[in-house]
Short mmCIF file of C-alpha atoms in Angstrom, two decimals:
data_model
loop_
_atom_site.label_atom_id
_atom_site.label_comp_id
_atom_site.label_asym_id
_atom_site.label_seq_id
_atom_site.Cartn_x
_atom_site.Cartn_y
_atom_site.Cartn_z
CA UNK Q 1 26.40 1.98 40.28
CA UNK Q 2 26.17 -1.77 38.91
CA UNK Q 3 29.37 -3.03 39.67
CA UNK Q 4 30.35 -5.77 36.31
CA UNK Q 5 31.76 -9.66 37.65
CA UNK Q 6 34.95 -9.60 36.22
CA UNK Q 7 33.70 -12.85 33.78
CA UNK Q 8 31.00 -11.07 32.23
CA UNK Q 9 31.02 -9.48 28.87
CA UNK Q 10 28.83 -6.51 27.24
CA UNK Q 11 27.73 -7.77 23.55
CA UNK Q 12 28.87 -4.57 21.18
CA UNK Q 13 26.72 -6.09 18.12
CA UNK Q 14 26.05 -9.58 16.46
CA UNK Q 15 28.13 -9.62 13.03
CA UNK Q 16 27.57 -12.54 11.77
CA UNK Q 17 25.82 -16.02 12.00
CA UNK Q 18 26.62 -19.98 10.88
CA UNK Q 19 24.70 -23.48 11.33
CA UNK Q 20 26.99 -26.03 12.00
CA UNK Q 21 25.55 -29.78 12.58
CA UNK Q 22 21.94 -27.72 12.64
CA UNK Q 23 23.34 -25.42 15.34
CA UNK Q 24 23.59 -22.03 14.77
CA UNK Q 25 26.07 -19.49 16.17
CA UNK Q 26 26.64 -16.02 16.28
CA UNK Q 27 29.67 -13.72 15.66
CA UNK Q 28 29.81 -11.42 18.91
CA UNK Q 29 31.93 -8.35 18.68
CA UNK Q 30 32.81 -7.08 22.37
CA UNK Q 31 32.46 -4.11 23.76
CA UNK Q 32 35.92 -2.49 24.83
CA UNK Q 33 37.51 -5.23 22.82
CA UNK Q 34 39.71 -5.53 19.64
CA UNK Q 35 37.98 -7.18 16.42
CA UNK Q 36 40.50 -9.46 16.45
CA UNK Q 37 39.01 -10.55 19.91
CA UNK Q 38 35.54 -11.42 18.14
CA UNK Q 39 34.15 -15.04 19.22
CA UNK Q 40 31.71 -17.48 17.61
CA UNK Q 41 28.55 -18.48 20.02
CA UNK Q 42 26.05 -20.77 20.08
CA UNK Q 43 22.94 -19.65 20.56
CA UNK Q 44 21.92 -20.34 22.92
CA UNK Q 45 24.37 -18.31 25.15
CA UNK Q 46 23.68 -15.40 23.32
CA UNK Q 47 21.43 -13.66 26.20
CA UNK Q 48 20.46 -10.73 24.09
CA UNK Q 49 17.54 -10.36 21.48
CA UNK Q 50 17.62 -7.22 20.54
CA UNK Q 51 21.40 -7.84 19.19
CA UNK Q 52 19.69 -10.41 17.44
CA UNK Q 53 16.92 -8.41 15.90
CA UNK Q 54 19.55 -5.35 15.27
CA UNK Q 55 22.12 -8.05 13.36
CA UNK Q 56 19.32 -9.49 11.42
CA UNK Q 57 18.24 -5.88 10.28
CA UNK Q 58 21.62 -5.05 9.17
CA UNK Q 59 22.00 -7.70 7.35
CA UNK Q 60 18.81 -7.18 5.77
CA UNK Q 61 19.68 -3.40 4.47
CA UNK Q 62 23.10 -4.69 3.14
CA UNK Q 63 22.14 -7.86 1.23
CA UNK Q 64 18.49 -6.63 0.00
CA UNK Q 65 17.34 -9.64 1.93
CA UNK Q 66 14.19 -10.40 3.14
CA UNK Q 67 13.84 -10.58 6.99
CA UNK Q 68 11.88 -13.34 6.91
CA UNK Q 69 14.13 -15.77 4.85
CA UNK Q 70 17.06 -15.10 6.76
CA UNK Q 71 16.35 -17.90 9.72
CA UNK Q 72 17.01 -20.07 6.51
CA UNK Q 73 20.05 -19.37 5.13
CA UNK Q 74 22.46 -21.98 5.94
CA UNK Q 75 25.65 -20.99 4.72
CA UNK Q 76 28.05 -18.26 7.15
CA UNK Q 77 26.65 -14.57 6.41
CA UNK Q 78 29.14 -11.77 8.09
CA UNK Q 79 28.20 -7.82 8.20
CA UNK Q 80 30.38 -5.20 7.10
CA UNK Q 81 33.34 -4.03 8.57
CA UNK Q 82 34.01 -7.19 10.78
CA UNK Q 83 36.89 -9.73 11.81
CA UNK Q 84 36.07 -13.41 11.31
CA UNK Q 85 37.99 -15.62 13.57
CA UNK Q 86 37.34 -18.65 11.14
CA UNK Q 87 39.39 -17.17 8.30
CA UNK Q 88 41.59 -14.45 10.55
CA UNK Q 89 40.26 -12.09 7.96
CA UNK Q 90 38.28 -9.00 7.79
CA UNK Q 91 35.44 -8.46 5.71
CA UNK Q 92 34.57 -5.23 4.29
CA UNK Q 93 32.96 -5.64 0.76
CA UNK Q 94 33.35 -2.86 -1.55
CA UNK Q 95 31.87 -2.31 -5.19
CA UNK Q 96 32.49 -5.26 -6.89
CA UNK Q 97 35.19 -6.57 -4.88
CA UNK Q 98 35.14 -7.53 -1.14
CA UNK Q 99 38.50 -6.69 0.74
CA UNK Q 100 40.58 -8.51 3.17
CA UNK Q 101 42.01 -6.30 5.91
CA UNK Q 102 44.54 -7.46 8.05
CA UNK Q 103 43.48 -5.91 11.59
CA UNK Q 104 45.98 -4.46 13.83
CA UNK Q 105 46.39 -2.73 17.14
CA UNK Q 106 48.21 0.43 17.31
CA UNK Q 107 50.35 0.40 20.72
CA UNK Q 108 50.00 4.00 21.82
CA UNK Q 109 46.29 4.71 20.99
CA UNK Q 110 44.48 1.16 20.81
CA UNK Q 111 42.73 2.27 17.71
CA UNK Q 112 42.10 -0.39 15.27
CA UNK Q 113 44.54 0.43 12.39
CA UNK Q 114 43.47 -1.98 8.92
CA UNK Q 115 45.79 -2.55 6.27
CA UNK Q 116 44.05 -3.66 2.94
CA UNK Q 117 44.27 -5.83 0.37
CA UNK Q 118 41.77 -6.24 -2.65
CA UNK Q 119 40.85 -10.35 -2.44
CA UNK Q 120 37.59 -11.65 -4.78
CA UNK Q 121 35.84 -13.84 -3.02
CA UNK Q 122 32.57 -15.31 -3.03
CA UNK Q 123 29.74 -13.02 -2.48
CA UNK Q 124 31.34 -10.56 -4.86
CA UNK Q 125 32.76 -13.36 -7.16
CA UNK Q 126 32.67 -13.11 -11.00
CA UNK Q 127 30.16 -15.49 -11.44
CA UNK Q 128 27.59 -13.80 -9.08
CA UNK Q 129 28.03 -10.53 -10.85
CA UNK Q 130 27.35 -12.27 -14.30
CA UNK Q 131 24.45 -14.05 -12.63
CA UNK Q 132 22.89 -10.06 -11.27
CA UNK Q 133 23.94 -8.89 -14.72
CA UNK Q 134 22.05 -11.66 -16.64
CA UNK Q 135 19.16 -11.27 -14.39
CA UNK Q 136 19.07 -7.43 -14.32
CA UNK Q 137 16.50 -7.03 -17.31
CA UNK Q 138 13.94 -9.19 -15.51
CA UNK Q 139 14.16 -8.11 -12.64
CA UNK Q 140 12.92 -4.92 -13.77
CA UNK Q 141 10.10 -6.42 -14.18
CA UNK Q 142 9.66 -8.92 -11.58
CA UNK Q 143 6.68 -8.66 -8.50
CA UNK Q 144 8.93 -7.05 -5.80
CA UNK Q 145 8.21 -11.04 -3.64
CA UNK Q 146 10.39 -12.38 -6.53
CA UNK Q 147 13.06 -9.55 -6.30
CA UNK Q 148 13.01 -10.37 -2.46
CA UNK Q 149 13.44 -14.06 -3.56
CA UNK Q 150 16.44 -13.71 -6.05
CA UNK Q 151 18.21 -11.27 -3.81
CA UNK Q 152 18.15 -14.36 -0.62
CA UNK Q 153 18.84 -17.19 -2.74
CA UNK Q 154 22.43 -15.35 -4.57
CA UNK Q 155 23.29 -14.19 -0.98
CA UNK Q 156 22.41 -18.04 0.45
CA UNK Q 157 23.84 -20.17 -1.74
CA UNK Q 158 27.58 -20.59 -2.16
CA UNK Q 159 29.20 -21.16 -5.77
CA UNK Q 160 30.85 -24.43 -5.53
CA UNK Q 161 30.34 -25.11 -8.89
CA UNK Q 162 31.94 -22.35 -11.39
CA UNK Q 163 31.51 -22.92 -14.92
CA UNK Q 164 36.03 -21.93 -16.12
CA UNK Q 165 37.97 -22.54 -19.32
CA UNK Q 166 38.41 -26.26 -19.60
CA UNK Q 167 42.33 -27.63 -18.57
CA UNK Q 168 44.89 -26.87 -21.09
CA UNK Q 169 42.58 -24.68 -22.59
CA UNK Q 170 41.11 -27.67 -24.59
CA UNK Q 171 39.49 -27.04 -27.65
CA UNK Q 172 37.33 -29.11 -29.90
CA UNK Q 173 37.07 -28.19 -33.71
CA UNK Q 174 38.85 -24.72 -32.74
CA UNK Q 175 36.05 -24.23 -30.19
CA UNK Q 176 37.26 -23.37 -26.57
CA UNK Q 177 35.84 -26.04 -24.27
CA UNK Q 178 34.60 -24.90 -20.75
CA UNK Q 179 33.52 -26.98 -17.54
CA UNK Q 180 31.35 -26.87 -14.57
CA UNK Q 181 34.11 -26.82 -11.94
CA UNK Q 182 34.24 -29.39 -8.81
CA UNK Q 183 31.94 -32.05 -9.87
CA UNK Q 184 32.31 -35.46 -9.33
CA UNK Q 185 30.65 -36.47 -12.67
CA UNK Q 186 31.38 -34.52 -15.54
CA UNK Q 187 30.01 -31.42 -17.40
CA UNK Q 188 31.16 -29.84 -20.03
CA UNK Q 189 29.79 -26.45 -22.12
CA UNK Q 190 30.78 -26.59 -25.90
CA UNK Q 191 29.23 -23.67 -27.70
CA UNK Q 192 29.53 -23.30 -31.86
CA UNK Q 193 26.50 -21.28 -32.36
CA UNK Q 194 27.47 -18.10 -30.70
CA UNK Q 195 30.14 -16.92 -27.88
CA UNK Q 196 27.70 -17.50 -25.16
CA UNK Q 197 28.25 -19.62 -21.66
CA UNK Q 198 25.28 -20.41 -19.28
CA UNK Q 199 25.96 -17.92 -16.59
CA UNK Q 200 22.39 -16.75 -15.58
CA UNK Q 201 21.98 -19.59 -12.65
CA UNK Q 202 23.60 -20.80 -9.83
CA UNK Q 203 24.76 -24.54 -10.71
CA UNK Q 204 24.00 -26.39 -7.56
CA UNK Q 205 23.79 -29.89 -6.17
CA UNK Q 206 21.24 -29.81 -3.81
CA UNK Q 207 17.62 -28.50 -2.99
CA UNK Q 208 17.39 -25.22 -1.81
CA UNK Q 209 13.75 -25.25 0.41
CA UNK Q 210 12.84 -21.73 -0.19
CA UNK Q 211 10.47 -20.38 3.01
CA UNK Q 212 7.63 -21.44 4.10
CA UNK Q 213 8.94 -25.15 2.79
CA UNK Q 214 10.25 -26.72 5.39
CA UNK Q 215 13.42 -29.20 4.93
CA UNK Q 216 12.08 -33.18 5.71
CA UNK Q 217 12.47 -33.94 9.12
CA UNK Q 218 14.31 -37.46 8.85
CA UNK Q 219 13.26 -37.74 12.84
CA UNK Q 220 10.19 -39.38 10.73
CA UNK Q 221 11.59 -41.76 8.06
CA UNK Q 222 11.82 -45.34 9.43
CA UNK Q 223 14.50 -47.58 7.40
CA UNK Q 224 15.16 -51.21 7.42
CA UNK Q 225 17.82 -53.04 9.30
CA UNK Q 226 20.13 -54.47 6.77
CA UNK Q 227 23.27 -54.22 9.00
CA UNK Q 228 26.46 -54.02 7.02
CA UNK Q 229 24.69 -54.96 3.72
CA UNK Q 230 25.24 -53.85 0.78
CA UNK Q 231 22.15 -55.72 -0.74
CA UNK Q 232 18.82 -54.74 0.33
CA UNK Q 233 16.91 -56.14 -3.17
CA UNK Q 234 15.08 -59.04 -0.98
CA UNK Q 235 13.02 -58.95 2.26
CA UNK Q 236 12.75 -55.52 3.11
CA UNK Q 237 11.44 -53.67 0.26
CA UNK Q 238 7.68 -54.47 -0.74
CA UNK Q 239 9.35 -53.94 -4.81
CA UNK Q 240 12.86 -54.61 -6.23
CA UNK Q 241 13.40 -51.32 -8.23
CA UNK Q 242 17.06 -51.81 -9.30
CA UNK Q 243 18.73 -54.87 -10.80
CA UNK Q 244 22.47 -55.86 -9.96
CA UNK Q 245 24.00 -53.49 -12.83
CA UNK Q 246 21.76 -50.05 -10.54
CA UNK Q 247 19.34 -49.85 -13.57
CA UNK Q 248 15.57 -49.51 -13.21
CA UNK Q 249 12.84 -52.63 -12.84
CA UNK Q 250 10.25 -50.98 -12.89
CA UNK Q 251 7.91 -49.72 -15.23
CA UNK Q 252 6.83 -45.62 -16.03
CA UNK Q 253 4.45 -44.38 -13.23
CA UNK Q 254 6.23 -46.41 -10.55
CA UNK Q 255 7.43 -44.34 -7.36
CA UNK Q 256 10.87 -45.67 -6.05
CA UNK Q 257 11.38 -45.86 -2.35
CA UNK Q 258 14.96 -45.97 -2.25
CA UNK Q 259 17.17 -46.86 1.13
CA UNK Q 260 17.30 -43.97 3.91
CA UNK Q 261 19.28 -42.38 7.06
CA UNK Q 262 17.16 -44.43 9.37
CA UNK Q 263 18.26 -47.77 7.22
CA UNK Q 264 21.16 -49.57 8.71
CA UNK Q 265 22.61 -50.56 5.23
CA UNK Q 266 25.66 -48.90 4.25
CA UNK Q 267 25.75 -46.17 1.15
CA UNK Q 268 27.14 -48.66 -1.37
CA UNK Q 269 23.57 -50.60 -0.67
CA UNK Q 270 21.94 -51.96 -4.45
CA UNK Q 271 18.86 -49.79 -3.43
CA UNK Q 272 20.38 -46.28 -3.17
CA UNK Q 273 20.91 -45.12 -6.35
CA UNK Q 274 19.40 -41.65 -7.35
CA UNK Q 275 20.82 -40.04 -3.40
CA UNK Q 276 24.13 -41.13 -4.75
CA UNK Q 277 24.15 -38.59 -7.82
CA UNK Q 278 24.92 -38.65 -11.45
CA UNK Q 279 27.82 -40.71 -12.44
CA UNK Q 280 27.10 -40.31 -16.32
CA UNK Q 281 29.16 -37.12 -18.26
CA UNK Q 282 27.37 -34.83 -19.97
CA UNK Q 283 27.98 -32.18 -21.98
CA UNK Q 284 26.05 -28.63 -22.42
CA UNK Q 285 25.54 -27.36 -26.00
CA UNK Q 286 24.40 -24.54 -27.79
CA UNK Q 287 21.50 -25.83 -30.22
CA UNK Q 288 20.87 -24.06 -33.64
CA UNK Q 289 16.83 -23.69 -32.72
CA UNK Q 290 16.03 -24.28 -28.93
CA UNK Q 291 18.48 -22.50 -26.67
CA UNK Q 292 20.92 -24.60 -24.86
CA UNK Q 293 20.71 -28.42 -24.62
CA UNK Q 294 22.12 -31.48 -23.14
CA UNK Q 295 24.01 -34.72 -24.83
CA UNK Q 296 25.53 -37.59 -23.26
CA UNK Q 297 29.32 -38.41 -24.10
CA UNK Q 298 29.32 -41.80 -24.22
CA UNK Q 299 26.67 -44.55 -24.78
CA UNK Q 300 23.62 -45.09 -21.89
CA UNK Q 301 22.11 -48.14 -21.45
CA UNK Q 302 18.51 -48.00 -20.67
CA UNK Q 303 16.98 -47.81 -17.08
CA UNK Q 304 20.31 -46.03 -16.21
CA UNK Q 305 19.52 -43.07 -13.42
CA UNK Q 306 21.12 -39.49 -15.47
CA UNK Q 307 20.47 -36.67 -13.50
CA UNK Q 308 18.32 -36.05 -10.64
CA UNK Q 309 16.37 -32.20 -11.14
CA UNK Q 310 17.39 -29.70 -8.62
CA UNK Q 311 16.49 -25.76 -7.71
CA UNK Q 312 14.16 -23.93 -4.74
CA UNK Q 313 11.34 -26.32 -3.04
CA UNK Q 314 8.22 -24.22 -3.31
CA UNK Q 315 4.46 -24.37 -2.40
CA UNK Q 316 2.25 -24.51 -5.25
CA UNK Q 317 1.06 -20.97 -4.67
CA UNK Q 318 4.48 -19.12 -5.45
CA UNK Q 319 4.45 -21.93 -8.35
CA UNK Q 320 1.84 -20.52 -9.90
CA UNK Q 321 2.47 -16.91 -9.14
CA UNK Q 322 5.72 -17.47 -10.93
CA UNK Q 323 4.23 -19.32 -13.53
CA UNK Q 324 2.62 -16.61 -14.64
CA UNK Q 325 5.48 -14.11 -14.66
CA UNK Q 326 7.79 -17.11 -16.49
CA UNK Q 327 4.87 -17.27 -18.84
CA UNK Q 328 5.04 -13.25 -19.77
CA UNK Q 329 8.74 -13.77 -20.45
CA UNK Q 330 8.62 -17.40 -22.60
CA UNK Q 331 10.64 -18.91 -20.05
CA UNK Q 332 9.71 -22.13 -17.13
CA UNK Q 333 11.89 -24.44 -14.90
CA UNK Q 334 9.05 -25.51 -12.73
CA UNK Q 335 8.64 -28.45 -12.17
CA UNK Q 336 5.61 -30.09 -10.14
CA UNK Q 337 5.90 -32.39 -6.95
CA UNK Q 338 2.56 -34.50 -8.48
CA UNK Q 339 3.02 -38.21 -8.22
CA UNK Q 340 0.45 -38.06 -5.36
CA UNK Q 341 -2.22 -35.92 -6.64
CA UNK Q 342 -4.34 -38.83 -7.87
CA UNK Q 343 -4.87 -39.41 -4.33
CA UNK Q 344 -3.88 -35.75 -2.27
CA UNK Q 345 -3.36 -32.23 -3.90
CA UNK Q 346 -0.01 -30.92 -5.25
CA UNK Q 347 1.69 -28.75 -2.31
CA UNK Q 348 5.15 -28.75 -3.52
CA UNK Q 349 6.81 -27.75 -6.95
CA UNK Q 350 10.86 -27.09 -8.11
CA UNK Q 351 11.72 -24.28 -9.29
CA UNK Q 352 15.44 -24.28 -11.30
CA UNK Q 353 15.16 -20.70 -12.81
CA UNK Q 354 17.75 -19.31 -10.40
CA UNK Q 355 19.39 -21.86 -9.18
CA UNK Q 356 19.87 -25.54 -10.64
CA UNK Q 357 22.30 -28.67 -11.98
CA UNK Q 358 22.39 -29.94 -16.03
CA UNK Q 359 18.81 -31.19 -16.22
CA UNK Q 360 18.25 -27.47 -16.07
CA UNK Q 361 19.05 -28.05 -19.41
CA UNK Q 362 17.25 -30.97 -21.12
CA UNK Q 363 14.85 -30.29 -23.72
CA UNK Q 364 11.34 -31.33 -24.79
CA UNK Q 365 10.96 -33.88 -27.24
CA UNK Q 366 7.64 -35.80 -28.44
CA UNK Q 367 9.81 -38.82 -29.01
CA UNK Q 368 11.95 -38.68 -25.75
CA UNK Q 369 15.04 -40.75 -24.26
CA UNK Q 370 14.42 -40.03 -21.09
CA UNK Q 371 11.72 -40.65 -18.30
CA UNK Q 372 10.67 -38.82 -14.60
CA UNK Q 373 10.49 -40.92 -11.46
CA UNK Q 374 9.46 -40.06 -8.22
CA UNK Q 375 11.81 -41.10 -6.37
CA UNK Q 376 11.64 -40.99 -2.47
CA UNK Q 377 15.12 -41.03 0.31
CA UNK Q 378 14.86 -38.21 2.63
CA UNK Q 379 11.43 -37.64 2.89
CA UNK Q 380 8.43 -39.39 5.21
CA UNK Q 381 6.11 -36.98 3.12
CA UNK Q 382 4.18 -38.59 0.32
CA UNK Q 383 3.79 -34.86 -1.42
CA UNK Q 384 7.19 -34.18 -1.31
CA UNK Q 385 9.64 -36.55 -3.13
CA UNK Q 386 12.73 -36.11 -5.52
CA UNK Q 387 12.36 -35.95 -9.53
CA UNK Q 388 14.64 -38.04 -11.38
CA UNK Q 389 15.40 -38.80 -14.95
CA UNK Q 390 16.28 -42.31 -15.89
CA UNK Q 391 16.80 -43.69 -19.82
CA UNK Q 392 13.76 -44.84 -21.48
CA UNK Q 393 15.56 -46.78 -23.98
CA UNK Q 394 19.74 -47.14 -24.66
CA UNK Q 395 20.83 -44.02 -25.88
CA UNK Q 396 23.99 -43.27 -27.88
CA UNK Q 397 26.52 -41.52 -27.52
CA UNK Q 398 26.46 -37.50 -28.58
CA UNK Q 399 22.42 -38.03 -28.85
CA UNK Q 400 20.67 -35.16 -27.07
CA UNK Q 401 18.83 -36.18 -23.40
CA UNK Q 402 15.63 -35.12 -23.85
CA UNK Q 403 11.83 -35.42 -22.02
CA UNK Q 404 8.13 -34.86 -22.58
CA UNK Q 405 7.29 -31.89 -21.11
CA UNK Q 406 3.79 -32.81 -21.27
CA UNK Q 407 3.91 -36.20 -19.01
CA UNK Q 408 1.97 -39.18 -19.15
CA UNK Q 409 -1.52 -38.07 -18.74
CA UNK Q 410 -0.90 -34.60 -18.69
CA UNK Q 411 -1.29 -34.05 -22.68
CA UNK Q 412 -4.96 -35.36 -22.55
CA UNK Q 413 -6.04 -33.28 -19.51
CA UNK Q 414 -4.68 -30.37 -21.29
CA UNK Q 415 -6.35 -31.03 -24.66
CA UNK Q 416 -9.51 -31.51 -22.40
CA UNK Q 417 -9.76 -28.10 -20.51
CA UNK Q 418 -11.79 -25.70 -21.89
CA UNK Q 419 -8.97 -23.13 -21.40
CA UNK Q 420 -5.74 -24.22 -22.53
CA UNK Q 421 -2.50 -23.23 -21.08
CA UNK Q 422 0.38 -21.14 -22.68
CA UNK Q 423 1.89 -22.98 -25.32
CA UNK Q 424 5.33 -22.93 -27.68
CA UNK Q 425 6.43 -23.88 -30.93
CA UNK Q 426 7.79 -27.78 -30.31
CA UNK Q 427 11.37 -28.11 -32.42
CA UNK Q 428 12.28 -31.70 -31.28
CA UNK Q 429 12.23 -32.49 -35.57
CA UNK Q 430 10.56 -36.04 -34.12
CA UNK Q 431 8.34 -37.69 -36.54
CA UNK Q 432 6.06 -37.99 -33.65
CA UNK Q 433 6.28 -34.37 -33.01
CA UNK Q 434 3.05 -32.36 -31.56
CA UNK Q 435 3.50 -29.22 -32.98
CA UNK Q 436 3.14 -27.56 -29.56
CA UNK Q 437 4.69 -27.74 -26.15
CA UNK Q 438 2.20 -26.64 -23.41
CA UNK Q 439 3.10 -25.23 -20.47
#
C-alpha cells in the first residue's frame, strides 16, 4: 500500500480555467474535500494531464465549443456544478438562467447541502440569448466550422458593453432613446423606422484573434526612447502623421506607424492617437432604405480619427469561406488586412459579423466622409495592422459617417476582372453614386 505525505493532494477534476497577466490557472476541486475548499493553480503545478484533457472535454460538451479554440479563450470559463473561490459562488447554469448556490456543509453527514438562488449573469445574460435568437435562422444554415466558430466566440467574449434604455428613460420626438452601456465615448441607438435595437452582435472594444491567428508578440516591436515626452512629432519618426490638434498629415494611402509598448513616451504622447480610442459620440439609427446607420452628434473637423473597426482576426482562407456564405445571405463585415499586398499577399482579414464596435455600422457611400488607414501600434507584422476611419473632409453635425466600400483602386480591378464579384443596389442618393456596391 502507497502510503500519501500528509502535504500531498489527489486532483478530483479541473473545473475551471483563467489567464491572468498571460498566465493561466486552473480551478482544482479536491478529492475528499468540500467545494468550498476548491483552489486556483497555476499551471504549471498542475501535475496531471489527463485532468486537463478530461476538463477541456467537459467543457467542450457543455458550451458546444470547439476543442481546439479553447487554449484561446481568455476570459474565466467554470464547468457545471462548481464553487468559485473568486466570487464565493457556485455555478450551476440552468435553462436560461444560471444559479448561484450558496454551498454548505451539513455537520452530521458532510454532504454538500446547496441552497439556491436564481441570479442572471453573464453567460446566460439577456443579451446573449437575443444574440443566439437573432442568429438562430442562420445558423441553420451555416458550414458546421462556422457553427463551431459562433458557439466559441459567445462563450469567449464577455458583454461589457450592453445596449439598455437610455437614463431617465430619455426620449427624442416621443422615441425611446437607448445606449451602448460602459463606454467611454458615446453611443446612442435612436430608432423611428420600426421597434428594432441592434442585438444580433456582441459590441466589443477589442480584437478577438480567432485560431490559428496568433495575437502580435510585442517581444518584437522596437519603440523609440522619448522618456517622459509627451511629443514624439520630431526625431524619431521617419513622418509626422498628426498635427498638435491629433488630426491627420498625411495624405490617403499613407500607413501610420503610431507610438508602441516598447516606446518610452508616455500614453498622452502627440503620436498615439487611434490605440487611444474614439473620443467622438455617435449615434446608431435606423435608415428608411439601408438597414441601420451611423451619424455623428456634433460637428467633425477633418483628419479627426472616428472609430477604429473591430471583430475576429482571421486568415484569408476562413475570409473567403465566409465570404461566400455572407454572400448567399446579402450580408458582409469583412474587412481585408491589404495595405501590404502591393508588395506581400493578404494573410489577415476582420471579420465584425459576430462580434464588433459602431463602425459595424457605417454605410457605403460613392461620395464618402470618411477614409481607411492602416494604422500600425501593436504589431511588428507588416500584414497585420489596425483599420481606422478618419474624416475626409469636416463633417456636420447629424450627417451620416459613411465609406467607399470599394477602396481606392479596388473599383477598377473589379471593373477589370473578367468575373465580377457579388454586387448590391448602392442607396447613398450621392450625385456621384455608382449604381452598385461590389462586394
Amino acid at each position: 500500500m502507497i502510503e500519501m505525505d500528509e502535504n500531498e493532494y489527489i486532483v478530483s477534476r479541473i473545473a475551471g480555467m483563467k489567464i491572468i497577466n498571460k498566465t493561466r490557472y486552473y480551478l482544482i476541486e479536491w478529492e475528499g474535500y468540500e467545494l468550498v475548499e476548491n483552489t486556483w493553480e497555476r499551471e504549471n503545478n498542475v501535475y496531471s494531464p489527463h485532468s486537463i484533457s478530461k476538463f477541456i472535454e467537459d467543457y467542450c460538451k457543455e458550451s458546444h465549443c470547439r476543442r481546439d479554440l479553447v487554449p484561446y479563450i481568455n476570459r474565466k470559463i467554470l464547468l457545471q456544478n462548481t464553487y468559485d473561490p473568486d466570487t464565493k459562488q457556485h455555478y450551476k447554469p440552468i435553462k436560461n438562467v444560471e444559479q448561484i448556490t450558496t454551498v454548505t456543509t451539513d455537520a452530521k453527514d458532510k454532504k454538500r447541502v446547496r441552497d439556491t438562488s436564481d441570479c442572471e449573469l453573464e453567460n446566460s445574460s439577456r443579451a446573449v440569448q437575443d444574440i443566439r435568437k437573432s442568429f438562430r435562422p442562420l445558423l441553420l444554415d451555416a458550414p458546421k466550422e462556422f457553427q463551431d466558430t459562433f458557439n466559441f466566440v459567445i462563450n469567449s467574449v464577455k458583454i461589457n458593453f450592453p445596449v439598455v434604455r437610455a437614463q431617465n428613460h430619455q426620449r427624442i420626438n416621443n422615441v425611446p432613446l437607448y445606449v451602448v452601456k460602459n463606454l467611454k465615448a458615446r453611443v446612442t441607438i435612436y430608432n423611428d423606422i420600426d421597434s428594432d435595437l441592434p442585438n444580433d452582435f456582441i459590441y466589443t472594444d477589442q480584437l478577438l484573434y480567432t485560431a490559428p491567428v496568433q495575437q502580435p508578440d510585442p517581444n518584437f516591436l522596437s519603440g523609440c526612447n522619448c522618456s517622459g515626452s509627451d511629443d514624439c512629432s520630431s526625431g524619431c519618426h521617419d513622418t509626422v502623421v498628426y498635427d498638435n490638434k491629433g488630426r491627420l498629415a498625411v495624405k490617403q494611402g499613407t500607413a501610420i506607424y503610431e507610438c508602441n509598448n516598447a516606446c518610452e513616451c508616455s500614453i498622452n504622447c502627440k503620436n498615439r492617437v487611434v490605440q487611444r480610442g474614439r473620443s467622438i459620440p455617435l449615434q446608431i439609427f435606423k435608415t428608411s432604405k439601408k438597414g441601420w446607420g451611423v451619424r455623428t452628434t456634433q460637428t467633425i473637423l477633418k483628419g479627426t480619427f472616428i472609430e477604429e473597426y473591430i471583430g475576429e482576426v482571421i486568415t484569408t482562407e476562413e475570409c473567403d469561406k465566409r465570404g461566400s456564405f455572407y454572400d448567399e445571405h446579402g450580408c458582409s463585415y469583412l474587412f481585408d488586412m491589404d495595405f501590404a499586398q502591393g508588395e506581400l499577399p493578404t494573410k489577415y482579414a476582420i471579420d465584425a459579423f459576430i462580434m464588433g464596435n459602431v463602425s459595424r455600422f457605417f454605410n457605403h457611400s460613392c461620395s464618402p466622409n470618411l477614409e481607411v488607414f492602416a494604422v500600425y501600434y501593436d504589431s511588428a507584422d507588416v500584414q497585420m495592422h489596425r483599420l481606422a476611419f478618419f474624416a475626409s473632409r469636416d463633417i456636420k453635425k447629424n450627417e451620416e459617417l459613411c465609406f467607399d466600400y470599394n477602396g481606392r483602386e479596388d473599383l477598377q480591378q473589379i471593373e477589370d476582372e473578367e468575373e465580377n464579384p457579388a454586387r448590391y443596389s448602392c442607396h447613398c442618393d450621392s450625385n456621384e453614386c455608382r449604381k452598385w456596391i461590389y462586394m
